[in-house]
Tab-separated table of C-alpha atoms in Angstrom:
chain	number	residue	atom	x	y	z
A	244	MET	CA	114.431	128.419	89.983
A	245	ARG	CA	116.826	128.292	92.880
A	246	VAL	CA	114.149	129.717	95.031
A	247	ALA	CA	111.621	127.047	93.993
A	248	VAL	CA	114.075	124.344	94.772
A	249	VAL	CA	114.826	125.783	98.180
A	250	ILE	CA	111.047	125.941	99.048
A	251	TRP	CA	110.639	122.325	97.637
A	252	ILE	CA	113.389	120.921	99.852
A	253	SER	CA	112.053	122.922	102.871
A	254	ILE	CA	108.524	121.629	102.499
A	255	CYS	CA	109.553	117.923	102.164
A	256	GLY	CA	112.260	118.224	104.640
A	257	VAL	CA	109.575	118.722	107.287
A	258	ALA	CA	108.156	115.364	106.241
A	259	VAL	CA	110.789	113.422	108.257
A	260	SER	CA	108.944	114.596	111.387
A	261	TRP	CA	105.332	115.139	110.425
A	262	ALA	CA	103.924	114.354	113.828
A	263	GLY	CA	106.084	117.112	115.363
A	264	ALA	CA	104.795	119.541	112.627
A	265	GLY	CA	101.079	118.911	113.742
A	266	GLU	CA	100.430	116.180	111.186
A	267	VAL	CA	99.116	112.778	111.965
A	268	ALA	CA	101.479	109.801	112.098
A	269	ASP	CA	101.373	107.155	109.379
A	270	PRO	CA	99.183	104.233	110.225
A	271	ASP	CA	100.773	100.935	110.925
A	272	PRO	CA	101.486	99.272	107.634
A	273	ASN	CA	101.360	95.837	109.265
A	274	ARG	CA	97.531	95.868	109.048
A	275	PHE	CA	98.036	94.747	105.505
A	276	ALA	CA	100.392	91.933	106.352
A	277	LYS	CA	98.033	89.277	105.154
A	278	ASP	CA	97.266	91.090	101.919
A	279	ILE	CA	100.906	91.445	101.099
A	280	ALA	CA	101.725	87.857	102.025
A	281	SER	CA	99.031	86.699	99.642
A	282	PHE	CA	100.596	88.561	96.785
A	283	VAL	CA	104.051	87.128	97.618
A	284	ALA	CA	102.555	83.643	97.788
A	285	TRP	CA	100.878	84.096	94.478
A	286	ASP	CA	104.109	85.270	92.872
A	287	SER	CA	106.067	82.215	94.283
A	288	GLN	CA	103.614	79.934	92.363
A	289	ASN	CA	103.014	81.848	89.172
A	290	ALA	CA	105.063	83.502	86.497
A	291	VAL	CA	104.741	87.279	86.134
A	292	PRO	CA	105.170	89.059	82.738
A	293	ALA	CA	108.486	90.628	81.957
A	294	ASN	CA	108.662	94.463	81.894
A	295	PRO	CA	105.134	94.690	83.224
A	296	ILE	CA	102.785	97.591	83.693
A	297	LEU	CA	102.190	97.569	87.416
A	298	PHE	CA	98.980	99.000	88.891
A	299	VAL	CA	99.437	99.736	92.556
A	300	GLY	CA	97.713	101.695	95.240
A	301	SER	CA	94.464	101.555	97.233
A	302	SER	CA	90.965	100.113	96.550
A	303	SER	CA	90.506	102.070	93.396
A	304	ILE	CA	93.271	99.873	91.955
A	305	ARG	CA	92.258	96.717	93.776
A	306	MET	CA	88.679	96.896	92.454
A	307	TRP	CA	89.774	97.707	88.851
A	308	LYS	CA	89.502	94.615	86.589
A	309	THR	CA	92.799	95.770	84.993
A	310	HIS	CA	93.461	92.460	83.017
A	311	GLU	CA	90.139	92.664	81.368
A	312	SER	CA	90.361	96.373	80.875
A	313	PHE	CA	93.886	96.256	79.269
A	314	PRO	CA	94.010	92.707	77.637
A	315	GLN	CA	96.761	93.727	75.270
A	316	LEU	CA	99.064	94.898	78.005
A	317	PRO	CA	101.267	92.861	80.486
A	318	VAL	CA	99.460	94.048	83.561
A	319	ILE	CA	100.052	93.195	87.210
A	320	ASN	CA	97.583	94.486	89.819
A	321	ARG	CA	98.779	95.007	93.349
A	322	GLY	CA	96.043	97.193	94.946
A	323	PHE	CA	95.123	96.783	98.550
A	324	GLY	CA	92.106	98.609	99.894
A	325	GLY	CA	92.482	101.275	102.539
A	326	SER	CA	96.140	101.887	101.849
A	327	HIS	CA	97.977	105.179	102.116
A	328	ILE	CA	100.943	106.301	100.008
A	329	SER	CA	103.205	105.344	102.924
A	330	ASP	CA	101.819	101.884	102.896
A	331	VAL	CA	102.633	101.314	99.265
A	332	THR	CA	106.175	102.711	99.815
A	333	HIS	CA	106.732	100.488	102.879
A	334	PHE	CA	105.804	97.335	100.898
A	335	SER	CA	107.551	98.365	97.654
A	336	ASP	CA	110.353	95.835	98.224
A	337	ARG	CA	107.755	93.032	97.905
A	338	ILE	CA	105.062	94.394	95.544
A	339	VAL	CA	106.824	96.893	93.290
A	340	LEU	CA	110.537	96.435	92.859
A	341	PRO	CA	110.643	92.681	92.393
A	342	TYR	CA	108.732	93.025	89.102
A	343	ALA	CA	111.161	95.543	87.605
A	344	PRO	CA	108.206	97.338	86.057
A	345	LYS	CA	108.385	99.171	82.859
A	346	LEU	CA	105.570	101.434	83.966
A	347	VAL	CA	103.886	101.999	87.263
A	348	VAL	CA	100.270	103.224	87.382
A	349	PHE	CA	99.829	104.678	90.885
A	350	TYR	CA	96.589	105.570	92.780
A	351	ALA	CA	96.720	106.594	96.433
A	352	GLY	CA	96.179	109.637	98.469
A	353	ASP	CA	92.485	109.362	98.788
A	354	ASN	CA	92.686	107.551	102.061
A	355	ASP	CA	95.576	109.867	103.139
A	356	VAL	CA	93.475	112.987	103.033
A	357	SER	CA	90.624	111.184	104.566
A	358	GLY	CA	92.949	110.370	107.313
A	359	ASP	CA	93.689	114.038	108.011
A	360	LYS	CA	96.957	114.261	106.023
A	361	SER	CA	97.581	117.503	104.249
A	362	ALA	CA	98.155	118.124	100.554
A	363	SER	CA	101.857	118.973	101.220
A	364	ARG	CA	102.115	115.614	103.095
A	365	VAL	CA	100.579	113.818	100.157
A	366	LEU	CA	103.076	115.367	97.765
A	367	CYS	CA	106.060	114.539	99.844
A	368	ASP	CA	104.967	110.942	100.471
A	369	TYR	CA	104.556	110.485	96.706
A	370	ARG	CA	107.879	111.987	96.225
A	371	ARG	CA	109.395	109.443	98.407
A	372	PHE	CA	107.711	106.595	96.498
A	373	VAL	CA	109.139	108.074	93.212
A	374	GLU	CA	112.650	108.276	94.620
A	375	LEU	CA	112.491	104.752	95.802
A	376	VAL	CA	111.467	103.392	92.436
A	377	HIS	CA	113.833	105.475	90.429
A	378	GLY	CA	116.731	104.840	92.859
A	379	GLN	CA	116.635	101.250	91.463
A	380	PHE	CA	114.899	101.682	88.152
A	381	PRO	CA	115.518	105.267	86.835
A	382	ASP	CA	113.979	104.553	83.457
A	383	THR	CA	110.627	103.256	84.826
A	384	GLY	CA	107.715	105.603	84.064
A	385	ILE	CA	105.225	106.468	86.804
A	386	ILE	CA	101.732	107.689	86.184
A	387	PHE	CA	99.962	109.309	89.130
A	388	ILE	CA	96.198	109.059	88.819
A	389	THR	CA	94.478	112.014	90.360
A	390	ILE	CA	92.882	111.579	93.738
A	391	LYS	CA	89.208	111.398	92.632
A	392	PRO	CA	86.318	113.467	93.628
A	393	SER	CA	83.551	111.470	95.217
A	394	GLY	CA	80.213	112.221	96.810
A	395	SER	CA	81.202	110.404	99.945
A	396	ARG	CA	84.367	112.582	100.447
A	397	TRP	CA	83.228	115.844	98.663
A	398	SER	CA	83.952	117.962	101.728
A	399	LEU	CA	87.551	116.951	101.491
A	400	TRP	CA	87.803	117.841	97.810
A	401	PRO	CA	89.558	121.211	98.288
A	402	GLU	CA	92.472	119.475	99.960
A	403	MET	CA	92.541	116.584	97.515
A	404	ASP	CA	92.437	119.020	94.563
A	405	LYS	CA	95.397	120.864	96.132
A	406	ALA	CA	97.269	117.633	96.451
A	407	ASN	CA	96.651	116.792	92.818
A	408	ASN	CA	97.839	120.256	91.595
A	409	LEU	CA	101.019	119.875	93.635
A	410	ILE	CA	101.794	116.489	92.320
A	411	LYS	CA	100.965	117.640	88.760
A	412	ALA	CA	103.563	120.459	89.133
A	413	PHE	CA	106.121	117.871	90.532
A	414	SER	CA	105.324	115.411	87.649
A	415	GLU	CA	106.031	118.018	84.988
A	416	LYS	CA	109.538	118.418	86.163
A	417	SER	CA	110.571	114.886	84.935
A	418	GLY	CA	110.276	113.083	81.620
A	419	ARG	CA	109.565	109.824	83.416
A	420	LEU	CA	106.623	111.056	85.528
A	421	PHE	CA	103.160	111.404	84.069
A	422	PHE	CA	99.897	112.824	85.472
A	423	ALA	CA	96.529	111.311	84.435
A	424	ASP	CA	93.564	113.455	85.276
A	425	LEU	CA	90.858	110.837	85.740
A	426	GLY	CA	89.013	113.070	88.259
A	427	THR	CA	87.544	115.787	85.983
A	428	PRO	CA	85.675	113.162	83.860
A	429	LEU	CA	83.798	112.113	86.993
A	430	LEU	CA	82.316	115.552	87.498
A	431	GLY	CA	78.764	116.355	86.239
A	432	ALA	CA	77.532	119.551	84.592
A	433	ASP	CA	77.043	120.965	88.158
A	434	GLY	CA	80.716	120.548	88.988
A	435	LYS	CA	80.070	117.869	91.545
A	436	PRO	CA	80.732	114.078	91.322
A	437	ASP	CA	78.232	112.321	89.013
A	438	ASP	CA	76.912	109.546	91.024
A	439	SER	CA	76.262	107.377	87.985
A	440	PHE	CA	79.894	106.482	87.891
A	441	PHE	CA	79.929	105.252	91.484
A	442	ARG	CA	78.656	102.397	93.600
A	443	SER	CA	75.997	103.049	96.135
A	444	ASP	CA	78.667	104.019	98.721
A	445	ARG	CA	79.344	107.079	96.521
A	446	LEU	CA	83.038	106.344	97.044
A	447	HIS	CA	84.009	103.493	94.843
A	448	LEU	CA	83.624	103.360	91.137
A	449	ASN	CA	81.174	101.030	89.457
A	450	ASP	CA	81.655	99.344	86.110
A	451	LYS	CA	80.678	102.412	84.150
A	452	GLY	CA	83.209	104.548	86.147
A	453	TYR	CA	85.961	102.008	85.387
A	454	ARG	CA	85.088	102.041	81.690
A	455	LEU	CA	85.483	105.833	81.680
A	456	TRP	CA	88.813	105.578	83.559
A	457	THR	CA	89.989	102.928	81.196
A	458	ARG	CA	89.329	105.086	78.177
A	459	ALA	CA	90.887	108.099	79.750
A	460	LEU	CA	93.914	106.303	80.952
A	461	GLU	CA	94.797	104.499	77.603
A	462	PRO	CA	96.329	107.538	75.916
A	463	VAL	CA	98.458	108.329	78.968
A	464	ILE	CA	99.788	104.726	79.042
A	465	GLU	CA	100.587	105.057	75.349
A	466	LYS	CA	102.417	108.284	75.882
A	467	ALA	CA	104.464	106.931	78.903
A	468	MET	CA	105.335	103.775	76.881
A	469	LYS	CA	106.518	105.739	73.929
A	470	ALA	CA	108.607	108.027	76.233
A	471	GLY	CA	110.338	105.007	77.664
A	472	ARG	CA	111.528	103.588	74.292
């Protein structure tokens, strides 16, 4: 166990200087300034539910009709398309922490790998997000939705799958972290993404794909909510 911890710290310790380690730099989060400002403006004029379930991340969250999909739950959706994990973390003081969420449903990492970030980088960036949330709300559950396989990014799937497995192992170390495999159901009998679940771009889910995701996520949300009681 001690060796595993040392390896873990060593891997993520490099993350403070990824560019120097041959990794790409994080994109400028200010490219989303208008998106975040619109969320803040909405919050200033509307009441948000207490102890909400916060869906946050990239376009797979933004395009999910979460209020319709989970009508019985106090849902807030703060997805913004094109975002990396680093962007979600950067703006957490405005679109995550103010809601004091009981549960966070997180989807990001897809754009990270597409932007040439490694699986280890994705793991460490997600770990930073978790540490930020749990630093203020240690009892908040966080569900990581697997980076999805898609026809458009199929060539990147080996690295995405590696990132998913690293985050699954990380999540299994905490009773407040959960891992939702919503990627496997999107694969056909041939082991490749089933285009019937995707829009014509072969990247974003269609209504059928989101219905599948909703059914698959419901038991994970139920498990996470029970664990937090």
